[in-house]
Amino acid sequence: MQALICSVGTEILLGNIVDTNSQYIASHLKEMGIDVYKMVTVGDNFDRLYKVLSEANGLYDYIFLTGGLGPTADDITKEVVVKVCGKENELVVDADSMKALEEYFEKKDRAIKINKKQAIFPKSATILKNPKGTAPGCIIESKSKFILLPGPPHEMTYMFDNELQLVKDSIIKTVTAKTALLGEWDMASRVDLTGSNPTISPYATDYGCILRITAKAETEKDADKLLEEGKKKVKEALAKYLITFEDKRKEEILIDLLRKKNETLASAESITGGLIASSIIDIPGASDVIHESYITYSNETKNKLLNVSYETIEKYDVVSRQVLKEMLDGLYEKSKANLCIATTGYAHLGHVFVGILYNGKYLLKEFQFNGDRNRVRLRAKNRAIDLSIIFIRGDYEENLDF
Amino acid sequence: MQALICSVGTEILLGNIVDTNSQYIASHLKEMGIDVYKMVTVGDNFDRLYKVLSEANGLYDYIFLTGGLGPTADDITKEVVVKVCGKENELVVDADSMKALEEYFEKKDRAIKINKKQAIFPKSATILKNPKGTAPGCIIESKSKFILLPGPPHEMTYMFDNELQLVKDSIIKTVTAKTALLGEWDMASRVDLTGSNPTISPYATDYGCILRITAKAETEKDADKLLEEGKKKVKEALAKYLITFEDKRKEEILIDLLRKKNETLASAESITGGLIASSIIDIPGASDVIHESYITYSNETKNKLLNVSYETIEKYDVVSRQVLKEMLDGLYEKSKANLCIATTGYAHLGHVFVGILYNGKYLLKEFQFNGDRNRVRLRAKNRAIDLSIIFIRGDYEENLDF
């Protein structure tokens, strides 16, 4: 099985955005045993896209397209594929897609007019629903199988993962290990990545580093068995740095841990400025464990809201272990939360303190991060969640190396 | 002037890495007035790369290649280009490159033998030095001008910036309009997007919708003039929905507005759970205007921290205009901030109230958003920032339609 991945968008050719969709699709096709032979990016230009696709039609089993499914005149992907496949006379309005559009725009009647073309497909096409946006995808069969996916990455990945059923000549199963505290290189160097089935691949994500284990077999049972081998290997290699194999974000794991114990959390955030609370509130059911948090971005508000003393700030600096501890104490006084999390730091220097006070026990850590302001804040948030999970589970030891 | 960008590397087709080189080259070519017509990624396969390059030779002024210049057998880019250009009989060892290789390995005590092929070039080639690694680049002229650059991004960008002198035949300038409150379709439908110079293109980003205006001319002055025409057109079409043409995030515009007046802001966040404060604290210098904020994610904490009355919650529901107003009042009592921002809503229903209290004046808005929990929260945050800017500027009118 061979595939071409084609991204459509002048904004990519102009260098305005990096095409991450192709990498996402490629990495998943690899796991399915489909070989990507080429990737190509074309602008929003009918003739050039037509040339690429008409030449490719029949050369590959699958032609994946991302982008150009929007409502405006320069969104041309579907129109070009229809012409390449000679299905101009088969176009119909897909009732389900039209209904979804109508529901989407219920209160915004002006918009539906220009969006209507998003509901038009060749009648033989398989529609791929898009609950994340207005552009449905579709599969159009010709000499190759054209798979049209939307450009916005969150829409594309959702559709790819949930709506697309590709022919599989074998069972592929994957599981992802979320890890705590380790950087990508550090994580990867602890695990033997050389096996071919299951494969184990490291990835850095905005939520921390992960290892994806992929097993391929003729039966589901055999795939499961291989997956278990991979999980065992990863578990032994990562030990206490392993957060979970479950398909959950680590914030969800933290919420689960607290909910089970009927406990709560609160944060007092300076450098992270609400990122920690926000990442937890991102998870459905967060209200079971988080009720309040404080953003204290000045010396005065650290004093006013958390009772941090000016003497401590003066003597040790506001970015210090001592201020961090007083922030935790003040937060506990206010919130009585079982898990109190606090941060203070200098984003431009990458110098950050992350502290935890969990049922009377403190954990105060100092970090030096690289990267821009935004990366530093994100890493501080990730470390806070990681440390919380490891500390609550009783897995924290002073000699953990990260 | 037209260009093809071709990245060579099986690791890209496998989805192991994202190709950021193409985006880097594309964005710089745009500024030089060179149009990128296509991007293509091919694996480390002689025949397939040969086919792509021999078909492209003569179709473009420039063919940029990245990757495949290493010392091993699967590094084939230079060999393929030499064959495509018919220069197999012109190969010589470049003395400077050989010397550089010898010096490089002196210190690192590694065998130079396998690297020697990196010093071999057609004698007519222009060598591009690589002080960051072992693979020199080169320019090989045929019907197209082939520009071979190394794959590792830090080597490629250094070489591109420092070793490469390309002809510039026109000036390209772009400017981006950030807009408030409007969705992509709504924004796009208000502006005439049909012009070809300047071009105006709509994009949806996580920070809201934008329009990019791009002008091309022979002189900088002419490009500036075209850009001004585009800006005038966008300004007239968007009127009060236009936030700025400056290269700034809208949070930065909000901070600028407040800083000029020596004013402050604070947020009381339920559904957004810290996103508003966090997006503001993302901007360097945010500490001038934001000192504190509150995350009140339960009825109890809305009462405890913001003095929202249980009667109001009971009578109108916690997601209501009345609770929103009391949140704003409580936040002002605590913070005395000039701009108080509050949110309450049901993420899973997309039902959100966003409120502003600015120097005694209230603005309470109700929204119905689509998308998942995360998108709903992000949109609520963006609306809060948009409304704040428009309200502070005095541009808010009841009949604004969004």
PDB file of C-alpha atoms in Angstrom, chain A residues 5 10-20 22-24 26-28 30 36-43 48 51-52 55 59 71-72 74 103-105 107-108 110-111 114-115 131-132 134 154 201 203 207 249 267 269-275 277-287 290-298 301 304-305 334-335 373-374 377, chain B residues 12-20 22-23 26-28 30 36-43 48 51-52 55 59 184-186 188-190 193 201-203 207 212 214 249 267 269-275 277-287 290-298 301 304-305 334-335 368-375 377 379 383 401-402:
ATOM      1  CA  ILE A   5       0.237  13.211   1.066  1.00  0.00           C
ATOM      2  CA  THR A  10      -0.732  29.197  -0.212  1.00  0.00           C
ATOM      3  CA  GLU A  11      -0.009  30.050   3.419  1.00  0.00           C
ATOM      4  CA  ILE A  12       2.340  27.035   3.545  1.00  0.00           C
ATOM      5  CA  LEU A  13       4.176  28.052   0.345  1.00  0.00           C
ATOM      6  CA  LEU A  14       4.527  31.566   1.715  1.00  0.00           C
ATOM      7  CA  GLY A  15       6.205  30.105   4.773  1.00  0.00           C
ATOM      8  CA  ASN A  16       3.545  31.525   7.074  1.00  0.00           C
ATOM      9  CA  ILE A  17       2.807  28.205   8.730  1.00  0.00           C
ATOM     10  CA  VAL A  18       4.603  24.909   9.157  1.00  0.00           C
ATOM     11  CA  ASP A  19       2.710  21.965   7.741  1.00  0.00           C
ATOM     12  CA  THR A  20       2.356  19.624  10.709  1.00  0.00           C
ATOM     13  CA  SER A  22       1.643  15.763   6.799  1.00  0.00           C
ATOM     14  CA  GLN A  23       3.831  14.557   9.640  1.00  0.00           C
ATOM     15  CA  TYR A  24       0.772  13.487  11.637  1.00  0.00           C
ATOM     16  CA  ALA A  26       2.675  10.011   7.813  1.00  0.00           C
ATOM     17  CA  SER A  27       3.400   8.768  11.313  1.00  0.00           C
ATOM     18  CA  HIS A  28      -0.028   7.137  11.540  1.00  0.00           C
ATOM     19  CA  LYS A  30       3.462   4.038   9.006  1.00  0.00           C
ATOM     20  CA  VAL A  36       4.254   7.303   2.175  1.00  0.00           C
ATOM     21  CA  TYR A  37       6.151   7.711  -1.116  1.00  0.00           C
ATOM     22  CA  LYS A  38       5.998  11.446  -1.414  1.00  0.00           C
ATOM     23  CA  MET A  39       4.666  14.587   0.200  1.00  0.00           C
ATOM     24  CA  VAL A  40       3.785  17.626  -1.812  1.00  0.00           C
ATOM     25  CA  THR A  41       2.505  21.090  -1.004  1.00  0.00           C
ATOM     26  CA  VAL A  42       0.604  23.154  -3.558  1.00  0.00           C
ATOM     27  CA  GLY A  43      -0.930  26.605  -3.248  1.00  0.00           C
ATOM     28  CA  ARG A  48      -1.395  23.504 -10.393  1.00  0.00           C
ATOM     29  CA  LYS A  51      -1.780  18.880 -12.582  1.00  0.00           C
ATOM     30  CA  VAL A  52      -0.362  17.309  -9.416  1.00  0.00           C
ATOM     31  CA  GLU A  55      -0.557  12.897 -12.542  1.00  0.00           C
ATOM     32  CA  LEU A  59       0.164   5.977  -9.031  1.00  0.00           C
ATOM     33  CA  PRO A  71     -16.152  28.090   2.273  1.00  0.00           C
ATOM     34  CA  THR A  72     -14.344  30.737   0.233  1.00  0.00           C
ATOM     35  CA  ASP A  74      -9.854  30.089  -2.892  1.00  0.00           C
ATOM     36  CA  GLU A 103     -27.250  23.590  13.054  1.00  0.00           C
ATOM     37  CA  TYR A 104     -23.783  25.114  13.253  1.00  0.00           C
ATOM     38  CA  PHE A 105     -24.997  28.434  11.924  1.00  0.00           C
ATOM     39  CA  LYS A 107     -28.061  31.850  14.921  1.00  0.00           C
ATOM     40  CA  LYS A 108     -25.805  33.240  12.239  1.00  0.00           C
ATOM     41  CA  ARG A 110     -25.621  35.246   6.971  1.00  0.00           C
ATOM     42  CA  ALA A 111     -22.815  32.735   7.185  1.00  0.00           C
ATOM     43  CA  ILE A 114     -21.198  31.140   1.600  1.00  0.00           C
ATOM     44  CA  ASN A 115     -20.682  27.917   3.531  1.00  0.00           C
ATOM     45  CA  PRO A 131     -17.784  17.892  14.582  1.00  0.00           C
ATOM     46  CA  LYS A 132     -14.883  20.291  15.180  1.00  0.00           C
ATOM     47  CA  THR A 134     -17.751  23.432   9.289  1.00  0.00           C
ATOM     48  CA  HIS A 154      -7.389  20.029  15.427  1.00  0.00           C
ATOM     49  CA  SER A 201       8.877   5.833  19.200  1.00  0.00           C
ATOM     50  CA  TYR A 203       7.697  12.204  20.772  1.00  0.00           C
ATOM     51  CA  TYR A 207       1.931  18.201  27.345  1.00  0.00           C
ATOM     52  CA  ARG A 249      -3.875  13.769  29.552  1.00  0.00           C
ATOM     53  CA  SER A 267      -2.964  26.827  42.720  1.00  0.00           C
ATOM     54  CA  GLU A 269       0.440  31.103  40.233  1.00  0.00           C
ATOM     55  CA  SER A 270       2.937  33.798  39.506  1.00  0.00           C
ATOM     56  CA  ILE A 271       5.066  32.834  36.483  1.00  0.00           C
ATOM     57  CA  THR A 272       2.481  30.354  35.189  1.00  0.00           C
ATOM     58  CA  GLY A 273      -0.232  33.016  35.539  1.00  0.00           C
ATOM     59  CA  GLY A 274      -3.208  30.647  35.438  1.00  0.00           C
ATOM     60  CA  LEU A 275      -1.806  27.977  33.120  1.00  0.00           C
ATOM     61  CA  ALA A 277      -5.512  25.923  36.812  1.00  0.00           C
ATOM     62  CA  SER A 278      -6.534  26.365  33.196  1.00  0.00           C
ATOM     63  CA  SER A 279      -4.960  23.075  32.104  1.00  0.00           C
ATOM     64  CA  ILE A 280      -6.863  21.277  34.865  1.00  0.00           C
ATOM     65  CA  ILE A 281     -10.145  23.045  34.139  1.00  0.00           C
ATOM     66  CA  ASP A 282      -9.650  21.903  30.538  1.00  0.00           C
ATOM     67  CA  ILE A 283     -10.644  18.410  31.672  1.00  0.00           C
ATOM     68  CA  PRO A 284     -14.349  17.552  32.043  1.00  0.00           C
ATOM     69  CA  GLY A 285     -15.186  16.908  35.684  1.00  0.00           C
ATOM     70  CA  ALA A 286     -12.449  19.220  36.979  1.00  0.00           C
ATOM     71  CA  SER A 287     -15.011  20.894  39.200  1.00  0.00           C
ATOM     72  CA  ILE A 290     -10.658  22.396  41.828  1.00  0.00           C
ATOM     73  CA  HIS A 291     -12.750  25.212  43.225  1.00  0.00           C
ATOM     74  CA  GLU A 292     -10.434  28.184  43.415  1.00  0.00           C
ATOM     75  CA  SER A 293      -7.025  29.459  42.425  1.00  0.00           C
ATOM     76  CA  TYR A 294      -5.082  32.682  42.648  1.00  0.00           C
ATOM     77  CA  ILE A 295      -2.940  34.532  40.196  1.00  0.00           C
ATOM     78  CA  THR A 296      -0.512  36.680  42.135  1.00  0.00           C
ATOM     79  CA  TYR A 297       1.695  38.480  39.676  1.00  0.00           C
ATOM     80  CA  SER A 298       3.104  41.217  41.913  1.00  0.00           C
ATOM     81  CA  THR A 301      -0.768  40.635  45.594  1.00  0.00           C
ATOM     82  CA  LYS A 304      -2.355  40.638  50.043  1.00  0.00           C
ATOM     83  CA  LEU A 305      -3.781  37.337  48.827  1.00  0.00           C
ATOM     84  CA  LYS A 334      -7.194  30.354  51.987  1.00  0.00           C
ATOM     85  CA  SER A 335      -8.247  27.199  50.245  1.00  0.00           C
ATOM     86  CA  ARG A 373       8.858  32.917  27.628  1.00  0.00           C
ATOM     87  CA  ASN A 374       5.976  30.803  26.453  1.00  0.00           C
ATOM     88  CA  ARG A 377       5.818  28.838  31.324  1.00  0.00           C
TER      89      ARG A 377
ATOM     90  CA  ILE B  12      10.169  12.958   7.043  1.00  0.00           C
ATOM     91  CA  LEU B  13       8.018  10.487   5.065  1.00  0.00           C
ATOM     92  CA  LEU B  14       7.917   8.217   8.112  1.00  0.00           C
ATOM     93  CA  GLY B  15       6.550  11.085  10.151  1.00  0.00           C
ATOM     94  CA  ASN B  16       9.468  10.975  12.556  1.00  0.00           C
ATOM     95  CA  ILE B  17      10.257  14.651  12.110  1.00  0.00           C
ATOM     96  CA  VAL B  18       8.418  17.738  10.934  1.00  0.00           C
ATOM     97  CA  ASP B  19      10.053  19.469   7.992  1.00  0.00           C
ATOM     98  CA  THR B  20      10.632  23.002   9.247  1.00  0.00           C
ATOM     99  CA  SER B  22      10.822  24.267   3.865  1.00  0.00           C
ATOM    100  CA  GLN B  23       8.879  26.797   5.874  1.00  0.00           C
ATOM    101  CA  ALA B  26       9.705  29.722   1.850  1.00  0.00           C
ATOM    102  CA  SER B  27       9.273  32.618   4.249  1.00  0.00           C
ATOM    103  CA  HIS B  28      12.663  34.055   3.240  1.00  0.00           C
ATOM    104  CA  LYS B  30       8.821  35.419  -0.194  1.00  0.00           C
ATOM    105  CA  VAL B  36       7.484  29.155  -4.200  1.00  0.00           C
ATOM    106  CA  TYR B  37       5.266  27.163  -6.568  1.00  0.00           C
ATOM    107  CA  LYS B  38       5.505  23.814  -4.885  1.00  0.00           C
ATOM    108  CA  MET B  39       7.102  21.936  -2.022  1.00  0.00           C
ATOM    109  CA  VAL B  40       7.878  18.270  -2.250  1.00  0.00           C
ATOM    110  CA  THR B  41       9.345  15.691   0.100  1.00  0.00           C
ATOM    111  CA  VAL B  42      11.028  12.568  -1.213  1.00  0.00           C
ATOM    112  CA  GLY B  43      12.715   9.741   0.650  1.00  0.00           C
ATOM    113  CA  ARG B  48      12.379   8.683  -7.085  1.00  0.00           C
ATOM    114  CA  LYS B  51      12.380  11.513 -11.389  1.00  0.00           C
ATOM    115  CA  VAL B  52      11.228  14.540  -9.369  1.00  0.00           C
ATOM    116  CA  GLU B  55      10.954  16.694 -14.333  1.00  0.00           C
ATOM    117  CA  LEU B  59      10.343  24.458 -14.847  1.00  0.00           C
ATOM    118  CA  GLU B 184     -13.382  33.632   9.657  1.00  0.00           C
ATOM    119  CA  TRP B 185     -16.365  33.438   7.290  1.00  0.00           C
ATOM    120  CA  ASP B 186     -17.913  36.538   8.771  1.00  0.00           C
ATOM    121  CA  ALA B 188     -13.970  37.206   4.971  1.00  0.00           C
ATOM    122  CA  SER B 189     -17.448  38.052   3.717  1.00  0.00           C
ATOM    123  CA  ARG B 190     -17.026  41.707   4.695  1.00  0.00           C
ATOM    124  CA  LEU B 193     -10.610  39.435  -1.393  1.00  0.00           C
ATOM    125  CA  SER B 201      -6.162  36.522   2.548  1.00  0.00           C
ATOM    126  CA  PRO B 202      -8.191  35.456   5.575  1.00  0.00           C
ATOM    127  CA  TYR B 203      -6.846  33.067   8.229  1.00  0.00           C
ATOM    128  CA  TYR B 207      -5.768  34.055  18.706  1.00  0.00           C
ATOM    129  CA  ARG B 212      -2.937  39.165   5.576  1.00  0.00           C
ATOM    130  CA  THR B 214       0.700  41.183   0.644  1.00  0.00           C
ATOM    131  CA  ARG B 249      -0.962  39.800  19.627  1.00  0.00           C
ATOM    132  CA  SER B 267      -9.969  38.739  35.906  1.00  0.00           C
ATOM    133  CA  GLU B 269     -12.628  33.377  35.716  1.00  0.00           C
ATOM    134  CA  SER B 270     -14.982  30.473  35.963  1.00  0.00           C
ATOM    135  CA  ILE B 271     -15.310  28.782  32.564  1.00  0.00           C
ATOM    136  CA  THR B 272     -12.027  30.211  31.265  1.00  0.00           C
ATOM    137  CA  GLY B 273     -10.280  29.009  34.427  1.00  0.00           C
ATOM    138  CA  GLY B 274      -7.181  31.205  34.126  1.00  0.00           C
ATOM    139  CA  LEU B 275      -6.911  31.378  30.328  1.00  0.00           C
ATOM    140  CA  ALA B 277      -4.926  35.971  32.840  1.00  0.00           C
ATOM    141  CA  SER B 278      -2.502  33.469  31.378  1.00  0.00           C
ATOM    142  CA  SER B 279      -2.809  34.854  27.846  1.00  0.00           C
ATOM    143  CA  ILE B 280      -2.051  38.327  29.168  1.00  0.00           C
ATOM    144  CA  ILE B 281       0.845  37.164  31.344  1.00  0.00           C
ATOM    145  CA  ASP B 282       2.227  35.552  28.182  1.00  0.00           C
ATOM    146  CA  ILE B 283       3.196  39.041  27.002  1.00  0.00           C
ATOM    147  CA  PRO B 284       6.444  40.562  28.305  1.00  0.00           C
ATOM    148  CA  GLY B 285       5.667  43.590  30.440  1.00  0.00           C
ATOM    149  CA  ALA B 286       2.269  42.254  31.535  1.00  0.00           C
ATOM    150  CA  SER B 287       3.238  42.980  35.147  1.00  0.00           C
ATOM    151  CA  ILE B 290      -2.029  42.793  35.801  1.00  0.00           C
ATOM    152  CA  HIS B 291      -1.317  42.038  39.428  1.00  0.00           C
ATOM    153  CA  GLU B 292      -3.957  39.589  40.496  1.00  0.00           C
ATOM    154  CA  SER B 293      -6.746  37.396  39.248  1.00  0.00           C
ATOM    155  CA  TYR B 294      -9.149  34.839  40.662  1.00  0.00           C
ATOM    156  CA  ILE B 295     -10.268  31.479  39.454  1.00  0.00           C
ATOM    157  CA  THR B 296     -13.655  30.737  40.990  1.00  0.00           C
ATOM    158  CA  TYR B 297     -14.823  27.404  39.722  1.00  0.00           C
ATOM    159  CA  SER B 298     -17.550  26.623  42.247  1.00  0.00           C
ATOM    160  CA  THR B 301     -15.695  30.199  45.819  1.00  0.00           C
ATOM    161  CA  LYS B 304     -16.274  33.397  49.217  1.00  0.00           C
ATOM    162  CA  LEU B 305     -13.896  35.269  46.902  1.00  0.00           C
ATOM    163  CA  LYS B 334     -11.016  43.050  45.718  1.00  0.00           C
ATOM    164  CA  SER B 335      -8.746  44.396  43.024  1.00  0.00           C
ATOM    165  CA  GLN B 368     -23.274  30.413  22.090  1.00  0.00           C
ATOM    166  CA  PHE B 369     -20.093  28.766  20.786  1.00  0.00           C
ATOM    167  CA  ASN B 370     -19.563  25.558  18.862  1.00  0.00           C
ATOM    168  CA  GLY B 371     -16.673  23.166  19.236  1.00  0.00           C
ATOM    169  CA  ASP B 372     -15.269  21.079  22.037  1.00  0.00           C
ATOM    170  CA  ARG B 373     -14.663  22.182  25.591  1.00  0.00           C
ATOM    171  CA  ASN B 374     -11.231  23.500  24.773  1.00  0.00           C
ATOM    172  CA  ARG B 375     -12.356  25.534  21.748  1.00  0.00           C
ATOM    173  CA  ARG B 377     -12.924  28.167  26.449  1.00  0.00           C
ATOM    174  CA  ARG B 379     -13.221  31.480  22.136  1.00  0.00           C
ATOM    175  CA  ARG B 383     -14.048  37.392  23.053  1.00  0.00           C
ATOM    176  CA  ASP B 401     -23.178  42.371  14.968  1.00  0.00           C
ATOM    177  CA  PHE B 402     -21.168  39.263  15.919  1.00  0.00           C
TER     178      PHE B 402
END
